Amino acid sequence: MAGEENNRGAFRIQEFYCRQMDAPMYARLCVAVAEGLTRESKTGARILDWPGEPTRDALPLRFFGGLHALVRAGKDAGLAAVFGGDVIEPAAIAAVLNAALVAHDDEILPWLDGPPQTNEPGRSGALILGLMEIARRHGPKIDLLEIGSSAGLNLLIDRYGFDLGGTRMGPPDAPVTIAPEWEGTSPAPVDLDIVSVRGCDIQPLDATDPVVEERLLAYVWPETPARGERLKAAIAMQRAKPVDVVQADAADWIEARLAEPQQPGVTRVLMHSVVWQYLPEPVADRIRAAMKAASERATAEHPFGWVMMEPDRNLGKQIVRVRSWPGDGEWRILATAHAHGTWISTEPLNNAGEEYGLPDSAKVNAG
C-alpha cells in the first residue's frame, strides 16, 4: 500500500539486498534515506509520496542512479565523500543527501521517471547455464529471444567468453570473458550454437551513444568498479557489431516471434533477467499464455524453451530457472546468483540463507 512508511520501508528492503550483495556503502545510503530523507526538496517529497509499490518499482535504484551520476560528474563534493566512504554515519549521510537534493533537485528528479536500466553483462554468466541445459535436452542450435533487453548487452551472450567454475564456453578470443565466483558443481560442457539473437524493450537504449553509456555507468554500483570496465568493453563490442534490439511491448513482440516459422532442429528460447517485476500483470499474463500455446505445439523437431534469472525477493538472490518442451515443462532451478552476476552457486536452494519478510505487495510471481 502506498504511503510514506511503506516508501521508507522500501529502502530498508534495499538495504537488505545491498548487504546480501556486499555493497555496504549503498546499504548505509539506504538507512540514511529510510531514517532521514526530508521533504525539503521536490525529489525527497516525490520519494516519500511515491504512489506505486516502491520495491517492485525499484525506487531506491532509480534514485541512486541519479545520485551516482552527480558524483561521476563531479558536481557535489559532499555526495562524493559519502560515495567514497568518508561519511558513514546515517545522520551525517542524510544531512549531505538532503542538502544535495536541494542543490541539484532538477537534475535528480527525472531519474525517478523510469526503472533503472542496469543492463549488466555479468548476468549472461547465469543465463548461459539455462541455454546449456536447453542444448543438452534438445540439441545445440538455439534461436534466442530476449525481452527487457534494455541496451542489449546480454544479446552479446553468443559473443562473450565464459569461465563457469573452470568450464569454458564461448569464443576463445572473446573481447569479454565473464568469470563469476563459483560455488558448487561446475556445469559439464556442451555443444551450443546460438544461431540467432533478437531482443526487445519498451524503451531500448542505444549503448553506443556516449550519453547513454554514461547513464548506464551511473547505474553501476560504485563499489564494483570492475563492472564498469566490463560494461565499457561490452559497449565497445556493440560498436564493432550492433545487436538486434527493437522497441516493442514485450507481449506483442513475443506473440509475433513465436508465431514465426521455426527451423527444424532449432530450439526457440525465451530469455529474460530482472525484468518480470516491471511487466504490467496483463502483459505478463499474455506472455504466459503465448508460451503455453507454444508448448502445446512443440515437437522434437520444433522445441521451445524458457530461461530466466529473476529475483527471489525474500532471499535477496536471483534464481536461475529453465523449462522446455517437449517434456514435462516443469521449472527446474539450476542455480542462485548475485544480481550482477558476481557469483553463482549451484548448491541446493535450501542452503540460501537469511530471508527478508516482504510485504505481499512487493512479491512477484515470475513465469
Short mmCIF file of C-alpha atoms in Angstrom, two decimals:
data_model
loop_
_atom_site.label_atom_id
_atom_site.label_comp_id
_atom_site.label_asym_id
_atom_site.label_seq_id
_atom_site.Cartn_x
_atom_site.Cartn_y
_atom_site.Cartn_z
CA MET A 1 0.00 0.00 0.00
CA ALA A 2 1.31 3.44 -0.92
CA GLY A 3 2.34 5.76 1.89
CA GLU A 4 5.38 7.33 3.44
CA GLU A 5 6.01 4.46 5.85
CA ASN A 6 5.95 1.93 3.02
CA ASN A 7 8.16 4.10 0.84
CA ARG A 8 10.76 4.49 3.57
CA GLY A 9 10.46 0.74 4.15
CA ALA A 10 11.46 0.08 0.53
CA PHE A 11 14.89 1.47 1.38
CA ARG A 12 15.12 -0.93 4.33
CA ILE A 13 14.36 -3.79 1.93
CA GLN A 14 17.01 -2.46 -0.45
CA GLU A 15 19.45 -2.24 2.48
CA PHE A 16 18.96 -5.99 2.99
CA TYR A 17 19.64 -6.64 -0.70
CA CYS A 18 22.74 -4.43 -0.65
CA ARG A 19 24.16 -6.24 2.36
CA GLN A 20 23.42 -9.58 0.66
CA MET A 21 25.35 -8.30 -2.36
CA ASP A 22 28.37 -6.95 -0.45
CA ALA A 23 27.55 -3.28 -1.09
CA PRO A 24 27.96 -1.63 2.34
CA MET A 25 28.07 1.95 1.06
CA TYR A 26 24.73 1.65 -0.73
CA ALA A 27 23.37 -0.15 2.36
CA ARG A 28 24.37 2.85 4.50
CA LEU A 29 22.75 5.18 1.99
CA CYS A 30 19.53 3.15 2.24
CA VAL A 31 19.49 3.56 6.03
CA ALA A 32 20.05 7.29 5.70
CA VAL A 33 17.13 7.64 3.30
CA ALA A 34 14.84 5.45 5.43
CA GLU A 35 15.63 7.42 8.57
CA GLY A 36 16.46 10.91 7.42
CA LEU A 37 15.08 11.87 3.99
CA THR A 38 13.05 15.09 4.24
CA ARG A 39 10.57 16.97 2.09
CA GLU A 40 12.89 19.96 1.67
CA SER A 41 13.37 19.02 -1.98
CA LYS A 42 10.96 18.06 -4.74
CA THR A 43 12.86 14.80 -5.10
CA GLY A 44 12.54 13.97 -1.40
CA ALA A 45 8.84 14.74 -1.42
CA ARG A 46 8.25 12.65 -4.53
CA ILE A 47 10.02 9.65 -2.99
CA LEU A 48 8.10 9.89 0.28
CA ASP A 49 4.81 10.31 -1.60
CA TRP A 50 5.51 7.61 -4.20
CA PRO A 51 2.10 6.30 -5.32
CA GLY A 52 3.14 2.86 -6.58
CA GLU A 53 4.75 -0.18 -4.95
CA PRO A 54 8.27 1.17 -4.34
CA THR A 55 10.11 -2.15 -4.18
CA ARG A 56 8.55 -3.50 -7.38
CA ASP A 57 9.21 -0.10 -8.98
CA ALA A 58 12.89 -0.28 -7.86
CA LEU A 59 12.52 3.23 -6.44
CA PRO A 60 15.79 3.12 -4.46
CA LEU A 61 17.80 2.16 -7.54
CA ARG A 62 16.20 4.86 -9.68
CA PHE A 63 17.23 7.37 -7.03
CA PHE A 64 20.75 6.04 -6.53
CA GLY A 65 21.44 6.12 -10.26
CA GLY A 66 20.80 9.84 -10.22
CA LEU A 67 22.98 10.37 -7.18
CA HIS A 68 25.82 8.39 -8.74
CA ALA A 69 25.52 10.43 -11.94
CA LEU A 70 26.05 13.59 -9.88
CA VAL A 71 29.12 12.09 -8.25
CA ARG A 72 30.56 10.88 -11.55
CA ALA A 73 30.09 14.38 -12.98
CA GLY A 74 31.96 15.90 -10.03
CA LYS A 75 29.03 18.15 -9.13
CA ASP A 76 28.71 17.55 -5.38
CA ALA A 77 31.70 17.17 -3.06
CA GLY A 78 29.54 16.11 -0.11
CA LEU A 79 27.96 13.23 -2.03
CA ALA A 80 31.39 12.27 -3.34
CA ALA A 81 32.55 11.91 0.27
CA VAL A 82 29.58 9.64 1.01
CA PHE A 83 30.23 7.53 -2.09
CA GLY A 84 33.92 7.38 -1.24
CA GLY A 85 33.21 6.01 2.24
CA ASP A 86 34.44 9.10 4.10
CA VAL A 87 31.00 9.78 5.62
CA ILE A 88 29.43 6.70 7.17
CA GLU A 89 27.01 7.72 9.95
CA PRO A 90 23.37 7.67 8.81
CA ALA A 91 22.56 11.10 10.24
CA ALA A 92 25.59 12.65 8.57
CA ILE A 93 24.79 10.95 5.27
CA ALA A 94 21.18 12.16 5.49
CA ALA A 95 22.34 15.75 6.05
CA VAL A 96 24.60 15.59 3.00
CA LEU A 97 21.89 13.92 0.96
CA ASN A 98 19.15 16.45 1.76
CA ALA A 99 21.49 19.34 1.01
CA ALA A 100 22.50 17.77 -2.31
CA LEU A 101 18.86 17.31 -3.31
CA VAL A 102 18.05 20.94 -2.63
CA ALA A 103 21.09 22.00 -4.66
CA HIS A 104 20.51 19.62 -7.59
CA ASP A 105 16.78 18.92 -7.45
CA ASP A 106 16.08 19.45 -11.14
CA GLU A 107 18.90 17.10 -12.15
CA ILE A 108 17.92 14.27 -9.80
CA LEU A 109 14.13 14.37 -10.18
CA PRO A 110 14.00 12.93 -13.76
CA TRP A 111 15.88 9.81 -12.64
CA LEU A 112 12.72 8.77 -10.80
CA ASP A 113 10.68 8.73 -14.01
CA GLY A 114 11.60 5.24 -15.21
CA PRO A 115 13.01 1.97 -13.89
CA PRO A 116 16.77 1.53 -13.65
CA GLN A 117 18.29 0.04 -16.76
CA THR A 118 21.11 -1.82 -15.11
CA ASN A 119 21.97 -3.71 -18.26
CA GLU A 120 24.57 -5.98 -16.68
CA PRO A 121 26.72 -8.27 -18.89
CA GLY A 122 27.56 -10.39 -15.85
CA ARG A 123 24.03 -11.77 -15.87
CA SER A 124 24.92 -13.66 -19.03
CA GLY A 125 27.06 -15.92 -16.83
CA ALA A 126 23.87 -17.15 -15.17
CA LEU A 127 21.68 -17.15 -18.27
CA ILE A 128 24.17 -19.26 -20.22
CA LEU A 129 23.55 -22.07 -17.71
CA GLY A 130 19.94 -22.21 -18.86
CA LEU A 131 20.91 -22.24 -22.52
CA MET A 132 23.38 -25.05 -21.86
CA GLU A 133 20.61 -27.07 -20.22
CA ILE A 134 18.33 -26.46 -23.21
CA ALA A 135 21.13 -27.65 -25.52
CA ARG A 136 21.52 -30.85 -23.50
CA ARG A 137 17.80 -31.57 -23.80
CA HIS A 138 17.09 -30.59 -27.39
CA GLY A 139 20.36 -30.15 -29.28
CA PRO A 140 22.88 -27.34 -29.74
CA LYS A 141 21.03 -24.94 -32.06
CA ILE A 142 19.10 -22.10 -30.38
CA ASP A 143 17.03 -19.20 -31.70
CA LEU A 144 17.20 -16.78 -28.76
CA LEU A 145 14.54 -14.18 -27.91
CA GLU A 146 15.07 -11.75 -25.04
CA ILE A 147 12.51 -9.40 -23.53
CA GLY A 148 13.51 -6.40 -21.43
CA SER A 149 16.77 -6.14 -23.35
CA SER A 150 17.45 -2.53 -22.27
CA ALA A 151 20.66 -1.62 -24.12
CA GLY A 152 21.11 -5.15 -25.45
CA LEU A 153 24.28 -6.08 -23.58
CA ASN A 154 23.05 -9.60 -22.81
CA LEU A 155 22.26 -10.05 -26.50
CA LEU A 156 26.03 -10.40 -26.82
CA ILE A 157 25.77 -13.74 -24.99
CA ASP A 158 26.85 -15.61 -28.14
CA ARG A 159 30.00 -13.45 -28.36
CA TYR A 160 31.12 -13.47 -24.71
CA GLY A 161 33.59 -15.95 -23.32
CA PHE A 162 32.68 -17.72 -20.07
CA ASP A 163 34.62 -19.37 -17.27
CA LEU A 164 31.97 -21.18 -15.23
CA GLY A 165 33.90 -22.66 -12.34
CA GLY A 166 36.53 -23.94 -14.74
CA THR A 167 34.14 -24.89 -17.55
CA ARG A 168 34.93 -22.78 -20.60
CA MET A 169 32.27 -21.75 -23.09
CA GLY A 170 32.07 -19.23 -25.91
CA PRO A 171 34.64 -17.98 -28.42
CA PRO A 172 38.20 -18.41 -27.12
CA ASP A 173 39.15 -14.97 -28.50
CA ALA A 174 36.14 -13.13 -27.00
CA PRO A 175 36.89 -9.50 -26.04
CA VAL A 176 34.96 -10.02 -22.77
CA THR A 177 35.16 -13.13 -20.61
CA ILE A 178 32.62 -13.47 -17.81
CA ALA A 179 34.07 -15.43 -14.90
CA PRO A 180 31.80 -15.35 -11.82
CA GLU A 181 32.95 -16.62 -8.47
CA TRP A 182 31.74 -20.19 -8.32
CA GLU A 183 30.22 -22.31 -5.56
CA GLY A 184 29.13 -25.88 -6.12
CA THR A 185 29.41 -28.20 -9.09
CA SER A 186 30.57 -26.69 -12.37
CA PRO A 187 28.38 -27.44 -15.40
CA ALA A 188 29.55 -30.07 -17.85
CA PRO A 189 30.50 -28.53 -21.20
CA VAL A 190 28.01 -28.95 -24.03
CA ASP A 191 27.87 -28.05 -27.71
CA LEU A 192 25.97 -24.77 -28.03
CA ASP A 193 25.23 -22.94 -31.27
CA ILE A 194 23.17 -19.76 -30.84
CA VAL A 195 22.07 -19.25 -34.44
CA SER A 196 20.01 -16.09 -33.85
CA VAL A 197 19.79 -13.49 -31.08
CA ARG A 198 17.00 -10.89 -31.00
CA GLY A 199 15.56 -8.71 -28.29
CA CYS A 200 13.03 -6.03 -27.45
CA ASP A 201 12.48 -3.41 -24.80
CA ILE A 202 9.65 -0.99 -24.12
CA GLN A 203 12.27 1.78 -24.12
CA PRO A 204 15.54 0.47 -25.57
CA LEU A 205 18.77 2.36 -25.11
CA ASP A 206 21.49 2.86 -27.70
CA ALA A 207 24.53 1.94 -25.65
CA THR A 208 26.86 3.19 -28.37
CA ASP A 209 25.70 6.78 -27.69
CA PRO A 210 28.22 8.30 -25.21
CA VAL A 211 25.40 9.97 -23.27
CA VAL A 212 23.61 6.64 -22.86
CA GLU A 213 26.87 4.92 -21.94
CA GLU A 214 27.35 7.43 -19.13
CA ARG A 215 23.80 6.81 -17.94
CA LEU A 216 24.40 3.05 -17.84
CA LEU A 217 27.62 3.62 -15.90
CA ALA A 218 25.67 5.65 -13.34
CA TYR A 219 23.57 2.56 -12.62
CA VAL A 220 26.73 0.52 -11.92
CA TRP A 221 27.21 0.40 -8.17
CA PRO A 222 30.35 2.37 -7.31
CA GLU A 223 31.66 -0.37 -5.03
CA THR A 224 32.24 -2.63 -8.04
CA PRO A 225 34.44 -0.67 -10.49
CA ALA A 226 35.29 -3.85 -12.43
CA ARG A 227 31.64 -3.97 -13.54
CA GLY A 228 32.04 -0.53 -15.09
CA GLU A 229 35.11 -1.60 -17.03
CA ARG A 230 33.33 -4.73 -18.28
CA LEU A 231 30.32 -2.66 -19.31
CA LYS A 232 32.52 -0.34 -21.34
CA ALA A 233 34.18 -3.31 -23.02
CA ALA A 234 30.77 -4.80 -23.88
CA ILE A 235 29.65 -1.49 -25.37
CA ALA A 236 32.81 -1.48 -27.50
CA MET A 237 31.71 -4.90 -28.81
CA GLN A 238 28.37 -3.36 -29.79
CA ARG A 239 30.10 -0.52 -31.60
CA ALA A 240 32.06 -3.11 -33.57
CA LYS A 241 28.93 -5.16 -34.39
CA PRO A 242 25.43 -3.97 -33.38
CA VAL A 243 22.83 -6.19 -31.74
CA ASP A 244 19.23 -6.72 -32.88
CA VAL A 245 17.07 -4.95 -30.27
CA VAL A 246 13.82 -3.18 -31.14
CA GLN A 247 11.28 -1.01 -29.35
CA ALA A 248 8.18 -3.08 -28.58
CA ASP A 249 5.75 -4.18 -25.92
CA ALA A 250 7.08 -7.49 -24.60
CA ALA A 251 3.82 -9.40 -25.10
CA ASP A 252 3.21 -8.04 -28.60
CA TRP A 253 6.75 -8.94 -29.61
CA ILE A 254 6.79 -12.43 -28.12
CA GLU A 255 3.42 -13.32 -29.63
CA ALA A 256 4.71 -12.25 -33.05
CA ARG A 257 8.05 -14.05 -32.72
CA LEU A 258 6.51 -17.30 -31.51
CA ALA A 259 4.13 -17.24 -34.49
CA GLU A 260 7.02 -17.13 -36.99
CA PRO A 261 8.06 -20.30 -38.84
CA GLN A 262 10.67 -22.23 -36.89
CA GLN A 263 13.63 -24.01 -38.43
CA PRO A 264 13.66 -27.77 -37.83
CA GLY A 265 16.22 -28.77 -35.23
CA VAL A 266 16.44 -25.27 -33.71
CA THR A 267 15.03 -24.62 -30.24
CA ARG A 268 13.27 -21.27 -29.87
CA VAL A 269 14.02 -19.89 -26.39
CA LEU A 270 12.55 -17.00 -24.41
CA MET A 271 15.15 -15.46 -22.08
CA HIS A 272 14.97 -12.62 -19.55
CA SER A 273 16.69 -11.34 -16.43
CA VAL A 274 15.43 -8.99 -13.70
CA VAL A 275 12.56 -7.81 -15.88
CA TRP A 276 9.43 -9.64 -14.74
CA GLN A 277 8.77 -7.25 -11.84
CA TYR A 278 8.44 -4.35 -14.30
CA LEU A 279 5.83 -6.02 -16.52
CA PRO A 280 2.21 -4.97 -16.02
CA GLU A 281 0.28 -8.08 -14.99
CA PRO A 282 -1.79 -8.18 -18.22
CA VAL A 283 1.46 -8.21 -20.23
CA ALA A 284 2.90 -10.99 -18.05
CA ASP A 285 -0.30 -13.00 -18.45
CA ARG A 286 -0.16 -12.68 -22.24
CA ILE A 287 3.44 -13.91 -22.28
CA ARG A 288 2.49 -16.90 -20.11
CA ALA A 289 -0.38 -17.66 -22.49
CA ALA A 290 1.85 -17.34 -25.57
CA MET A 291 4.41 -19.72 -24.07
CA LYS A 292 1.67 -22.19 -23.12
CA ALA A 293 0.42 -22.17 -26.70
CA ALA A 294 3.99 -22.66 -27.95
CA SER A 295 4.49 -25.57 -25.56
CA GLU A 296 1.37 -27.30 -26.89
CA ARG A 297 2.68 -27.29 -30.45
CA ALA A 298 6.27 -28.21 -29.54
CA THR A 299 7.75 -31.28 -31.21
CA ALA A 300 11.13 -32.97 -31.25
CA GLU A 301 11.89 -31.03 -34.45
CA HIS A 302 10.49 -27.73 -33.15
CA PRO A 303 11.25 -27.45 -29.41
CA PHE A 304 10.62 -24.44 -27.18
CA GLY A 305 12.42 -23.32 -24.05
CA TRP A 306 12.22 -20.65 -21.36
CA VAL A 307 15.24 -19.42 -19.38
CA MET A 308 15.08 -16.78 -16.69
CA MET A 309 17.16 -15.15 -13.99
CA GLU A 310 14.67 -13.41 -11.71
CA PRO A 311 14.83 -12.46 -8.03
CA ASP A 312 13.56 -14.32 -5.03
CA ARG A 313 12.97 -11.13 -3.08
CA ASN A 314 12.74 -12.89 0.29
CA LEU A 315 16.27 -14.23 -0.17
CA GLY A 316 17.80 -11.23 -1.92
CA LYS A 317 19.19 -13.59 -4.57
CA GLN A 318 18.46 -14.37 -8.20
CA ILE A 319 17.04 -17.74 -9.18
CA VAL A 320 18.17 -19.26 -12.48
CA ARG A 321 15.41 -21.48 -13.87
CA VAL A 322 14.67 -23.37 -17.06
CA ARG A 323 11.75 -25.25 -18.60
CA SER A 324 11.29 -26.71 -22.07
CA TRP A 325 9.04 -28.69 -24.39
CA PRO A 326 8.53 -31.40 -25.49
CA GLY A 327 8.93 -32.77 -22.00
CA ASP A 328 7.18 -32.23 -18.70
CA GLY A 329 7.58 -28.44 -18.93
CA GLU A 330 8.30 -28.18 -15.20
CA TRP A 331 10.58 -25.43 -13.95
CA ARG A 332 13.98 -26.66 -12.87
CA ILE A 333 16.18 -24.48 -10.66
CA LEU A 334 19.77 -24.57 -11.90
CA ALA A 335 21.45 -22.06 -9.60
CA THR A 336 21.21 -19.00 -7.43
CA ALA A 337 23.18 -15.91 -8.40
CA HIS A 338 24.21 -12.44 -7.39
CA ALA A 339 22.03 -9.80 -9.07
CA HIS A 340 25.00 -8.56 -11.09
CA GLY A 341 26.47 -11.99 -11.77
CA THR A 342 29.37 -11.57 -9.33
CA TRP A 343 28.89 -15.10 -8.03
CA ILE A 344 26.87 -18.16 -9.00
CA SER A 345 26.02 -21.10 -6.76
CA THR A 346 24.77 -24.50 -7.86
CA GLU A 347 24.34 -25.57 -4.23
CA PRO A 348 20.76 -26.54 -3.25
CA LEU A 349 18.45 -23.58 -2.75
CA ASN A 350 17.62 -24.67 0.80
CA ASN A 351 21.13 -23.52 1.75
CA ALA A 352 20.36 -19.98 0.53
CA GLY A 353 20.45 -18.36 3.99
CA GLU A 354 18.73 -15.35 5.56
CA GLU A 355 15.29 -14.30 4.40
CA TYR A 356 13.52 -10.94 4.44
CA GLY A 357 9.83 -10.79 5.30
CA LEU A 358 8.47 -8.86 2.31
CA PRO A 359 5.04 -7.25 2.26
CA ASP A 360 2.70 -9.07 -0.12
CA SER A 361 2.57 -6.03 -2.42
CA ALA A 362 6.29 -6.37 -3.15
CA LYS A 363 6.20 -10.05 -4.10
CA VAL A 364 6.49 -11.11 -7.75
CA ASN A 365 5.38 -14.38 -9.35
CA ALA A 366 7.72 -14.88 -12.29
CA GLY A 367 6.93 -17.35 -15.04
#
